[in-house]
mmCIF file with all atom_site columns, C-alpha atoms and ligand atoms in Angstrom:
data_model
loop_
_atom_site.group_PDB
_atom_site.id
_atom_site.type_symbol
_atom_site.label_atom_id
_atom_site.label_alt_id
_atom_site.label_comp_id
_atom_site.label_asym_id
_atom_site.label_entity_id
_atom_site.label_seq_id
_atom_site.pdbx_PDB_ins_code
_atom_site.Cartn_x
_atom_site.Cartn_y
_atom_site.Cartn_z
_atom_site.occupancy
_atom_site.B_iso_or_equiv
_atom_site.pdbx_formal_charge
_atom_site.auth_seq_id
_atom_site.auth_comp_id
_atom_site.auth_asym_id
_atom_site.auth_atom_id
_atom_site.pdbx_PDB_model_num
ATOM   1   C  CA  . UNK K 1 1   ? -166.596 93.114 -102.226 1.00 46.00 ? 1   UNK K CA  1
ATOM   2   C  CA  . UNK K 1 2   ? -167.202 95.733 -104.922 1.00 49.00 ? 2   UNK K CA  1
ATOM   3   C  CA  . UNK K 1 3   ? -169.701 98.513 -104.506 1.00 65.00 ? 3   UNK K CA  1
ATOM   4   C  CA  . UNK K 1 4   ? -172.265 97.029 -106.839 1.00 83.00 ? 4   UNK K CA  1
ATOM   5   C  CA  . UNK K 1 5   ? -172.080 93.598 -105.242 1.00 88.00 ? 5   UNK K CA  1
ATOM   6   C  CA  . UNK K 1 6   ? -174.392 92.153 -102.661 1.00 89.00 ? 6   UNK K CA  1
ATOM   7   C  CA  . UNK K 1 7   ? -174.650 88.872 -100.824 1.00 93.00 ? 7   UNK K CA  1
ATOM   8   C  CA  . UNK K 1 8   ? -177.598 86.545 -101.222 1.00 94.00 ? 8   UNK K CA  1
ATOM   9   C  CA  . UNK K 1 9   ? -179.171 86.464 -97.769  1.00 91.00 ? 9   UNK K CA  1
ATOM   10  C  CA  . UNK K 1 10  ? -180.004 82.814 -98.220  1.00 92.00 ? 10  UNK K CA  1
ATOM   11  C  CA  . UNK K 1 11  ? -176.862 81.149 -99.620  1.00 92.00 ? 11  UNK K CA  1
ATOM   12  C  CA  . UNK K 1 12  ? -174.339 84.005 -99.333  1.00 92.00 ? 12  UNK K CA  1
ATOM   13  C  CA  . UNK K 1 13  ? -173.381 83.909 -102.974 1.00 92.00 ? 13  UNK K CA  1
ATOM   14  C  CA  . UNK K 1 14  ? -171.931 87.201 -104.127 1.00 94.00 ? 14  UNK K CA  1
ATOM   15  C  CA  . UNK K 1 15  ? -174.256 88.683 -106.710 1.00 92.00 ? 15  UNK K CA  1
ATOM   16  C  CA  . UNK K 1 16  ? -174.702 91.900 -108.632 1.00 92.00 ? 16  UNK K CA  1
ATOM   17  C  CA  . UNK K 1 17  ? -176.854 94.346 -106.759 1.00 88.00 ? 17  UNK K CA  1
ATOM   18  C  CA  . UNK K 1 18  ? -179.019 94.697 -109.840 1.00 89.00 ? 18  UNK K CA  1
ATOM   19  C  CA  . UNK K 1 19  ? -179.859 90.982 -109.899 1.00 90.00 ? 19  UNK K CA  1
ATOM   20  C  CA  . UNK K 1 20  ? -183.504 90.115 -109.524 1.00 92.00 ? 20  UNK K CA  1
ATOM   21  C  CA  . UNK K 1 21  ? -182.762 86.732 -108.051 1.00 94.00 ? 21  UNK K CA  1
ATOM   22  C  CA  . UNK K 1 22  ? -179.896 84.573 -106.855 1.00 94.00 ? 22  UNK K CA  1
ATOM   23  C  CA  . UNK K 1 23  ? -178.791 82.276 -109.697 1.00 90.00 ? 23  UNK K CA  1
ATOM   24  C  CA  . UNK K 1 24  ? -177.563 79.677 -107.245 1.00 90.00 ? 24  UNK K CA  1
ATOM   25  C  CA  . UNK K 1 25  ? -180.443 79.207 -104.804 1.00 94.00 ? 25  UNK K CA  1
ATOM   26  C  CA  . UNK K 1 26  ? -183.306 80.956 -106.598 1.00 96.00 ? 26  UNK K CA  1
ATOM   27  C  CA  . UNK K 1 27  ? -184.169 83.448 -103.846 1.00 96.00 ? 27  UNK K CA  1
ATOM   28  C  CA  . UNK K 1 28  ? -186.061 86.362 -105.358 1.00 96.00 ? 28  UNK K CA  1
ATOM   29  C  CA  . UNK K 1 29  ? -184.967 89.856 -104.323 1.00 93.00 ? 29  UNK K CA  1
ATOM   30  C  CA  . UNK K 1 30  ? -187.404 91.934 -106.334 1.00 91.00 ? 30  UNK K CA  1
ATOM   31  C  CA  . UNK K 1 31  ? -190.769 92.772 -104.809 1.00 90.00 ? 31  UNK K CA  1
ATOM   32  C  CA  . UNK K 1 32  ? -193.992 92.676 -106.725 1.00 93.00 ? 32  UNK K CA  1
ATOM   33  C  CA  . UNK K 1 33  ? -193.248 89.733 -108.993 1.00 96.00 ? 33  UNK K CA  1
ATOM   34  C  CA  . UNK K 1 34  ? -196.118 87.273 -109.039 1.00 97.00 ? 34  UNK K CA  1
ATOM   35  C  CA  . UNK K 1 35  ? -196.082 83.496 -108.948 1.00 98.00 ? 35  UNK K CA  1
ATOM   36  C  CA  . UNK K 1 36  ? -196.386 81.957 -112.421 1.00 97.00 ? 36  UNK K CA  1
ATOM   37  C  CA  . UNK K 1 37  ? -199.212 79.741 -111.138 1.00 97.00 ? 37  UNK K CA  1
ATOM   38  C  CA  . UNK K 1 38  ? -200.925 82.207 -108.796 1.00 97.00 ? 38  UNK K CA  1
ATOM   39  C  CA  . UNK K 1 39  ? -201.295 85.638 -110.430 1.00 96.00 ? 39  UNK K CA  1
ATOM   40  C  CA  . UNK K 1 40  ? -202.414 87.189 -107.142 1.00 96.00 ? 40  UNK K CA  1
ATOM   41  C  CA  . UNK K 1 41  ? -199.638 85.732 -104.974 1.00 97.00 ? 41  UNK K CA  1
ATOM   42  C  CA  . UNK K 1 42  ? -196.209 87.266 -104.627 1.00 97.00 ? 42  UNK K CA  1
ATOM   43  C  CA  . UNK K 1 43  ? -193.405 85.052 -105.853 1.00 97.00 ? 43  UNK K CA  1
ATOM   44  C  CA  . UNK K 1 44  ? -190.729 84.112 -103.318 1.00 96.00 ? 44  UNK K CA  1
ATOM   45  C  CA  . UNK K 1 45  ? -188.334 82.204 -105.513 1.00 97.00 ? 45  UNK K CA  1
ATOM   46  C  CA  . UNK K 1 46  ? -187.221 81.685 -109.078 1.00 97.00 ? 46  UNK K CA  1
ATOM   47  C  CA  . UNK K 1 47  ? -186.788 78.117 -110.294 1.00 97.00 ? 47  UNK K CA  1
ATOM   48  C  CA  . UNK K 1 48  ? -183.094 77.930 -111.127 1.00 95.00 ? 48  UNK K CA  1
ATOM   49  C  CA  . UNK K 1 49  ? -183.803 75.544 -113.992 1.00 96.00 ? 49  UNK K CA  1
ATOM   50  C  CA  . UNK K 1 50  ? -186.587 77.269 -115.925 1.00 96.00 ? 50  UNK K CA  1
ATOM   51  C  CA  . UNK K 1 51  ? -186.147 80.798 -114.542 1.00 95.00 ? 51  UNK K CA  1
ATOM   52  C  CA  . UNK K 1 52  ? -189.850 81.305 -113.805 1.00 96.00 ? 52  UNK K CA  1
ATOM   53  C  CA  . UNK K 1 53  ? -190.979 82.944 -110.536 1.00 97.00 ? 53  UNK K CA  1
ATOM   54  C  CA  . UNK K 1 54  ? -193.028 80.939 -108.043 1.00 98.00 ? 54  UNK K CA  1
ATOM   55  C  CA  . UNK K 1 55  ? -194.481 81.220 -104.564 1.00 97.00 ? 55  UNK K CA  1
ATOM   56  C  CA  . UNK K 1 56  ? -193.380 78.883 -101.764 1.00 95.00 ? 56  UNK K CA  1
ATOM   57  C  CA  . UNK K 1 57  ? -196.226 76.478 -102.429 1.00 96.00 ? 57  UNK K CA  1
ATOM   58  C  CA  . UNK K 1 58  ? -195.294 75.904 -106.059 1.00 97.00 ? 58  UNK K CA  1
ATOM   59  C  CA  . UNK K 1 59  ? -192.003 74.135 -105.616 1.00 97.00 ? 59  UNK K CA  1
ATOM   60  C  CA  . UNK K 1 60  ? -189.528 72.853 -103.105 1.00 95.00 ? 60  UNK K CA  1
ATOM   61  C  CA  . UNK K 1 61  ? -186.055 73.483 -101.823 1.00 93.00 ? 61  UNK K CA  1
ATOM   62  C  CA  . UNK K 1 62  ? -183.725 70.724 -103.001 1.00 89.00 ? 62  UNK K CA  1
ATOM   63  C  CA  . UNK K 1 63  ? -180.204 70.769 -101.591 1.00 86.00 ? 63  UNK K CA  1
ATOM   64  C  CA  . UNK K 1 64  ? -180.646 74.441 -100.727 1.00 90.00 ? 64  UNK K CA  1
ATOM   65  C  CA  . UNK K 1 65  ? -181.936 75.600 -104.093 1.00 93.00 ? 65  UNK K CA  1
ATOM   66  C  CA  . UNK K 1 66  ? -185.465 76.254 -105.227 1.00 96.00 ? 66  UNK K CA  1
ATOM   67  C  CA  . UNK K 1 67  ? -187.010 74.126 -107.955 1.00 97.00 ? 67  UNK K CA  1
ATOM   68  C  CA  . UNK K 1 68  ? -190.548 74.396 -109.305 1.00 97.00 ? 68  UNK K CA  1
ATOM   69  C  CA  . UNK K 1 69  ? -192.890 71.411 -109.297 1.00 96.00 ? 69  UNK K CA  1
ATOM   70  C  CA  . UNK K 1 70  ? -191.982 70.622 -112.870 1.00 96.00 ? 70  UNK K CA  1
ATOM   71  C  CA  . UNK K 1 71  ? -188.266 70.481 -112.126 1.00 96.00 ? 71  UNK K CA  1
ATOM   72  C  CA  . UNK K 1 72  ? -187.961 69.306 -108.535 1.00 94.00 ? 72  UNK K CA  1
ATOM   73  C  CA  . UNK K 1 73  ? -187.058 65.722 -109.435 1.00 93.00 ? 73  UNK K CA  1
ATOM   74  C  CA  . UNK K 1 74  ? -183.555 66.494 -110.680 1.00 94.00 ? 74  UNK K CA  1
ATOM   75  C  CA  . UNK K 1 75  ? -180.607 65.190 -108.747 1.00 91.00 ? 75  UNK K CA  1
ATOM   76  C  CA  . UNK K 1 76  ? -178.791 68.270 -107.527 1.00 90.00 ? 76  UNK K CA  1
ATOM   77  C  CA  . UNK K 1 77  ? -175.311 68.563 -106.214 1.00 86.00 ? 77  UNK K CA  1
ATOM   78  C  CA  . UNK K 1 78  ? -173.540 71.849 -105.512 1.00 82.00 ? 78  UNK K CA  1
ATOM   79  C  CA  . UNK K 1 79  ? -175.730 73.784 -107.878 1.00 84.00 ? 79  UNK K CA  1
ATOM   80  C  CA  . UNK K 1 80  ? -175.322 71.264 -110.665 1.00 91.00 ? 80  UNK K CA  1
ATOM   81  C  CA  . UNK K 1 81  ? -178.119 69.056 -111.946 1.00 94.00 ? 81  UNK K CA  1
ATOM   82  C  CA  . UNK K 1 82  ? -177.861 65.595 -113.487 1.00 95.00 ? 82  UNK K CA  1
ATOM   83  C  CA  . UNK K 1 83  ? -178.954 65.603 -117.110 1.00 96.00 ? 83  UNK K CA  1
ATOM   84  C  CA  . UNK K 1 84  ? -177.618 62.258 -118.221 1.00 95.00 ? 84  UNK K CA  1
ATOM   85  C  CA  . UNK K 1 85  ? -176.345 59.080 -116.688 1.00 93.00 ? 85  UNK K CA  1
ATOM   86  C  CA  . UNK K 1 86  ? -174.993 55.803 -117.995 1.00 90.00 ? 86  UNK K CA  1
ATOM   87  C  CA  . UNK K 1 87  ? -172.694 53.030 -116.939 1.00 87.00 ? 87  UNK K CA  1
ATOM   88  C  CA  . UNK K 1 88  ? -171.056 53.376 -120.371 1.00 90.00 ? 88  UNK K CA  1
ATOM   89  C  CA  . UNK K 1 89  ? -168.196 55.800 -119.758 1.00 90.00 ? 89  UNK K CA  1
ATOM   90  C  CA  . UNK K 1 90  ? -167.496 56.293 -123.475 1.00 93.00 ? 90  UNK K CA  1
ATOM   91  C  CA  . UNK K 1 91  ? -171.073 57.358 -124.042 1.00 94.00 ? 91  UNK K CA  1
ATOM   92  C  CA  . UNK K 1 92  ? -170.948 59.705 -121.068 1.00 95.00 ? 92  UNK K CA  1
ATOM   93  C  CA  . UNK K 1 93  ? -167.805 61.311 -122.456 1.00 96.00 ? 93  UNK K CA  1
ATOM   94  C  CA  . UNK K 1 94  ? -169.500 61.659 -125.828 1.00 97.00 ? 94  UNK K CA  1
ATOM   95  C  CA  . UNK K 1 95  ? -172.424 63.453 -124.215 1.00 97.00 ? 95  UNK K CA  1
ATOM   96  C  CA  . UNK K 1 96  ? -170.047 65.736 -122.334 1.00 97.00 ? 96  UNK K CA  1
ATOM   97  C  CA  . UNK K 1 97  ? -168.213 66.612 -125.574 1.00 97.00 ? 97  UNK K CA  1
ATOM   98  C  CA  . UNK K 1 98  ? -171.478 67.399 -127.323 1.00 97.00 ? 98  UNK K CA  1
ATOM   99  C  CA  . UNK K 1 99  ? -172.583 69.650 -124.487 1.00 98.00 ? 99  UNK K CA  1
ATOM   100 C  CA  . UNK K 1 100 ? -169.259 71.462 -124.528 1.00 97.00 ? 100 UNK K CA  1
ATOM   101 C  CA  . UNK K 1 101 ? -169.639 72.016 -128.251 1.00 97.00 ? 101 UNK K CA  1
ATOM   102 C  CA  . UNK K 1 102 ? -172.977 73.592 -127.406 1.00 97.00 ? 102 UNK K CA  1
ATOM   103 C  CA  . UNK K 1 103 ? -171.076 76.072 -125.183 1.00 97.00 ? 103 UNK K CA  1
ATOM   104 C  CA  . UNK K 1 104 ? -172.369 74.502 -121.983 1.00 98.00 ? 104 UNK K CA  1
ATOM   105 C  CA  . UNK K 1 105 ? -170.341 73.610 -118.894 1.00 97.00 ? 105 UNK K CA  1
ATOM   106 C  CA  . UNK K 1 106 ? -170.812 69.937 -118.116 1.00 97.00 ? 106 UNK K CA  1
ATOM   107 C  CA  . UNK K 1 107 ? -168.790 67.867 -115.750 1.00 94.00 ? 107 UNK K CA  1
ATOM   108 C  CA  . UNK K 1 108 ? -168.757 64.183 -115.132 1.00 93.00 ? 108 UNK K CA  1
ATOM   109 C  CA  . UNK K 1 109 ? -169.464 62.761 -111.754 1.00 89.00 ? 109 UNK K CA  1
ATOM   110 C  CA  . UNK K 1 110 ? -168.810 59.153 -110.924 1.00 83.00 ? 110 UNK K CA  1
ATOM   111 C  CA  . UNK K 1 111 ? -168.494 57.463 -107.630 1.00 70.00 ? 111 UNK K CA  1
ATOM   112 C  CA  . UNK K 1 112 ? -165.215 55.845 -108.568 1.00 60.00 ? 112 UNK K CA  1
ATOM   113 C  CA  . UNK K 1 113 ? -163.439 58.906 -109.847 1.00 50.00 ? 113 UNK K CA  1
ATOM   114 C  CA  . UNK K 1 114 ? -165.084 61.868 -108.286 1.00 46.00 ? 114 UNK K CA  1
ATOM   115 C  CA  . UNK K 1 115 ? -163.527 65.211 -109.155 1.00 47.00 ? 115 UNK K CA  1
ATOM   116 C  CA  . UNK K 1 116 ? -165.112 66.506 -105.997 1.00 48.00 ? 116 UNK K CA  1
ATOM   117 C  CA  . UNK K 1 117 ? -163.175 64.332 -103.542 1.00 46.00 ? 117 UNK K CA  1
ATOM   118 C  CA  . UNK K 1 118 ? -166.197 63.606 -101.513 1.00 46.00 ? 118 UNK K CA  1
ATOM   119 C  CA  . UNK K 1 119 ? -164.985 60.363 -100.017 1.00 44.00 ? 119 UNK K CA  1
ATOM   120 C  CA  . UNK K 1 120 ? -167.113 57.846 -98.205  1.00 43.00 ? 120 UNK K CA  1
ATOM   121 C  CA  . UNK K 1 121 ? -170.443 56.584 -99.348  1.00 43.00 ? 121 UNK K CA  1
ATOM   122 C  CA  . UNK K 1 122 ? -171.283 59.830 -101.052 1.00 45.00 ? 122 UNK K CA  1
ATOM   123 C  CA  . UNK K 1 123 ? -174.406 58.560 -102.725 1.00 46.00 ? 123 UNK K CA  1
ATOM   124 C  CA  . UNK K 1 124 ? -176.395 59.759 -99.775  1.00 43.00 ? 124 UNK K CA  1
ATOM   125 C  CA  . UNK K 1 125 ? -175.827 63.194 -101.284 1.00 46.00 ? 125 UNK K CA  1
ATOM   126 C  CA  . UNK K 1 126 ? -177.950 62.281 -104.251 1.00 47.00 ? 126 UNK K CA  1
ATOM   127 C  CA  . UNK K 1 127 ? -181.591 61.775 -103.922 1.00 44.00 ? 127 UNK K CA  1
ATOM   128 C  CA  . UNK K 1 128 ? -182.472 58.453 -105.467 1.00 44.00 ? 128 UNK K CA  1
ATOM   129 C  CA  . UNK K 1 129 ? -184.368 59.226 -108.627 1.00 45.00 ? 129 UNK K CA  1
ATOM   130 C  CA  . UNK K 1 130 ? -186.774 56.689 -109.951 1.00 46.00 ? 130 UNK K CA  1
ATOM   131 C  CA  . UNK K 1 131 ? -186.480 53.049 -109.054 1.00 44.00 ? 131 UNK K CA  1
ATOM   132 C  CA  . UNK K 1 132 ? -183.357 51.916 -107.395 1.00 48.00 ? 132 UNK K CA  1
ATOM   133 C  CA  . UNK K 1 133 ? -182.371 48.994 -109.547 1.00 47.00 ? 133 UNK K CA  1
ATOM   134 C  CA  . UNK K 1 134 ? -178.623 48.737 -109.191 1.00 47.00 ? 134 UNK K CA  1
ATOM   135 C  CA  . UNK K 1 135 ? -177.839 51.052 -112.092 1.00 47.00 ? 135 UNK K CA  1
ATOM   136 C  CA  . UNK K 1 136 ? -177.541 54.074 -109.901 1.00 53.00 ? 136 UNK K CA  1
ATOM   137 C  CA  . UNK K 1 137 ? -174.475 52.791 -108.081 1.00 60.00 ? 137 UNK K CA  1
ATOM   138 C  CA  . UNK K 1 138 ? -172.434 52.368 -111.233 1.00 74.00 ? 138 UNK K CA  1
ATOM   139 C  CA  . UNK K 1 139 ? -173.911 55.236 -113.087 1.00 86.00 ? 139 UNK K CA  1
ATOM   140 C  CA  . UNK K 1 140 ? -171.591 57.917 -114.353 1.00 91.00 ? 140 UNK K CA  1
ATOM   141 C  CA  . UNK K 1 141 ? -173.470 61.188 -114.326 1.00 93.00 ? 141 UNK K CA  1
ATOM   142 C  CA  . UNK K 1 142 ? -173.253 64.221 -116.537 1.00 96.00 ? 142 UNK K CA  1
ATOM   143 C  CA  . UNK K 1 143 ? -174.009 67.295 -114.459 1.00 96.00 ? 143 UNK K CA  1
ATOM   144 C  CA  . UNK K 1 144 ? -174.514 70.844 -115.732 1.00 97.00 ? 144 UNK K CA  1
ATOM   145 C  CA  . UNK K 1 145 ? -175.221 74.139 -113.959 1.00 94.00 ? 145 UNK K CA  1
ATOM   146 C  CA  . UNK K 1 146 ? -178.953 74.356 -113.244 1.00 94.00 ? 146 UNK K CA  1
ATOM   147 C  CA  . UNK K 1 147 ? -179.429 77.247 -115.631 1.00 93.00 ? 147 UNK K CA  1
ATOM   148 C  CA  . UNK K 1 148 ? -178.119 75.064 -118.490 1.00 96.00 ? 148 UNK K CA  1
ATOM   149 C  CA  . UNK K 1 149 ? -180.343 72.062 -117.842 1.00 97.00 ? 149 UNK K CA  1
ATOM   150 C  CA  . UNK K 1 150 ? -183.036 72.783 -120.402 1.00 97.00 ? 150 UNK K CA  1
ATOM   151 C  CA  . UNK K 1 151 ? -180.518 73.524 -123.129 1.00 97.00 ? 151 UNK K CA  1
ATOM   152 C  CA  . UNK K 1 152 ? -178.484 70.440 -122.246 1.00 98.00 ? 152 UNK K CA  1
ATOM   153 C  CA  . UNK K 1 153 ? -181.554 68.243 -122.436 1.00 97.00 ? 153 UNK K CA  1
ATOM   154 C  CA  . UNK K 1 154 ? -182.389 69.581 -125.862 1.00 97.00 ? 154 UNK K CA  1
ATOM   155 C  CA  . UNK K 1 155 ? -178.899 68.689 -127.096 1.00 97.00 ? 155 UNK K CA  1
ATOM   156 C  CA  . UNK K 1 156 ? -179.012 65.238 -125.492 1.00 96.00 ? 156 UNK K CA  1
ATOM   157 C  CA  . UNK K 1 157 ? -182.417 64.531 -126.972 1.00 95.00 ? 157 UNK K CA  1
ATOM   158 C  CA  . UNK K 1 158 ? -181.097 65.267 -130.444 1.00 95.00 ? 158 UNK K CA  1
ATOM   159 C  CA  . UNK K 1 159 ? -178.297 62.745 -129.952 1.00 94.00 ? 159 UNK K CA  1
ATOM   160 C  CA  . UNK K 1 160 ? -180.868 59.941 -129.794 1.00 87.00 ? 160 UNK K CA  1
ATOM   161 C  CA  . UNK K 1 161 ? -178.794 57.932 -127.346 1.00 84.00 ? 161 UNK K CA  1
ATOM   162 C  CA  . UNK K 1 162 ? -179.766 54.610 -125.979 1.00 69.00 ? 162 UNK K CA  1
ATOM   163 C  CA  . UNK K 1 163 ? -180.108 54.824 -122.249 1.00 61.00 ? 163 UNK K CA  1
ATOM   164 C  CA  . UNK K 1 164 ? -179.708 52.276 -119.503 1.00 53.00 ? 164 UNK K CA  1
ATOM   165 C  CA  . UNK K 1 165 ? -183.188 52.858 -118.213 1.00 51.00 ? 165 UNK K CA  1
HETATM 166 ZN ZN1 . LIG U 2 .   ? -178.614 82.457 -103.027 1.00 53.12 ? 1   LIG U ZN1 1
HETATM 167 ZN ZN1 . LIG U 2 .   ? -188.758 75.110 -113.187 1.00 53.12 ? 2   LIG U ZN1 1
HETATM 168 ZN ZN1 . LIG U 2 .   ? -197.722 79.650 -106.573 1.00 53.12 ? 3   LIG U ZN1 1
#
């Protein structure tokens, strides 16, 4: 560990000592920052998707990372959030290419060909989002790092894709 490195006390990610918050779990290290919703309450976390500070009451911990109320419905896995899903693999690959062209870091997660070698019925790792209607099982997901979610969604929106939903 270098001299200007520190460990996040919550998730043990190695971070720069000058960091205000942990980019992986959202734990806030700097004192005196106030919750975006409660100007008189100290913030405890930073939403890893929007980067705004919040107190404990204004969000929830999802898979070990903090998300604000606006963003706590994302499916999260290992610090990545699902931004797109389809049973059409070609379309998923197209989305991934577009995100890469936008200098983002997407990866594709599917149950059949998981790059993560999870094994077993790994869908328990994902929180079911929305109605479970059979699509979720065959869905191929595009995941991006949480900090890239908002940018990724902007790009995807501009593609005007048809979705399964
Ligand atoms: Zn952390
Ligand atoms: Zn947020
Ligand atoms: Zn609050």
